[in-house]
């Protein structure tokens, strides 16, 4: 919701989770610039979070493959042990 006030101020709302935050800028031009910058920042933050999560996924995949390799090694050791008995 955008609103131009009689004195030239520009009122707009942003939403953070379930909260509505009303902001006022000195002019419509400045208000729209704020909106644009906040949207750019949100996108930038989301991209950063996505990259971080992708990195975590890759790390966890590596850990899983290492654990699977260790399990296979333990199975081989058990087979060798059982065959020796």
XYZ file of C-alpha atoms in Angstrom:
85
model
C 0.000 0.000 0.000
C 1.445 3.295 -1.137
C 0.127 6.669 -0.055
C 1.104 10.198 -1.028
C 0.409 12.602 1.855
C -0.725 16.210 1.267
C 2.611 17.610 2.497
C 4.526 15.506 -0.073
C 5.600 12.710 2.224
C 5.261 9.192 0.910
C 3.927 6.460 3.187
C 4.371 2.770 2.483
C 4.397 -0.514 4.344
C 6.811 -3.397 4.403
C 6.158 -6.795 5.871
C 8.560 -8.715 8.069
C 7.240 -12.205 8.804
C 3.765 -11.434 10.135
C 4.444 -7.799 11.092
C 3.438 -4.775 9.065
C 5.894 -1.879 9.343
C 4.791 1.524 8.061
C 7.520 3.858 6.814
C 7.452 7.425 5.577
C 9.854 9.074 3.172
C 10.196 12.790 2.424
C 9.095 12.277 -1.162
C 7.572 9.671 -3.448
C 10.840 9.363 -5.361
C 12.797 8.674 -2.192
C 10.153 6.229 -0.929
C 10.239 4.237 -4.143
C 14.037 4.186 -3.995
C 13.860 2.776 -0.455
C 11.419 0.099 -1.602
C 13.688 -0.871 -4.484
C 16.771 -1.054 -2.252
C 14.971 -3.161 0.333
C 13.841 -5.588 -2.378
C 17.387 -5.781 -3.752
C 18.736 -6.422 -0.274
C 16.146 -9.139 0.297
C 17.145 -10.847 -2.963
C 20.824 -10.521 -2.097
C 20.227 -11.981 1.348
C 18.217 -14.862 -0.106
C 20.958 -15.618 -2.639
C 23.546 -15.638 0.134
C 21.406 -17.957 2.259
C 20.837 -20.254 -0.740
C 24.583 -20.452 -1.370
C 25.200 -21.188 2.296
C 22.599 -23.964 2.329
C 23.957 -25.466 -0.911
C 27.408 -25.518 0.655
C 26.036 -27.283 3.734
C 24.293 -29.856 1.532
C 27.534 -30.583 -0.341
C 29.407 -30.953 2.938
C 26.760 -33.315 4.301
C 26.793 -35.371 1.093
C 30.553 -35.744 1.465
C 30.141 -36.798 5.117
C 27.496 -39.343 4.124
C 29.735 -40.844 1.444
C 32.623 -41.047 3.934
C 30.402 -42.775 6.495
C 29.134 -45.206 3.855
C 32.734 -45.973 2.893
C 33.596 -46.621 6.542
C 30.609 -48.940 6.930
C 31.729 -50.909 3.875
C 35.257 -51.149 5.323
C 33.864 -52.443 8.626
C 31.798 -55.041 6.759
C 34.900 -56.214 4.901
C 36.828 -56.482 8.170
C 33.987 -58.491 9.727
C 33.860 -60.837 6.703
C 37.613 -61.377 6.899
C 37.356 -61.998 10.641
C 34.426 -64.392 10.242
C 36.226 -66.228 7.443
C 39.337 -66.623 9.596
C 37.387 -68.257 12.406
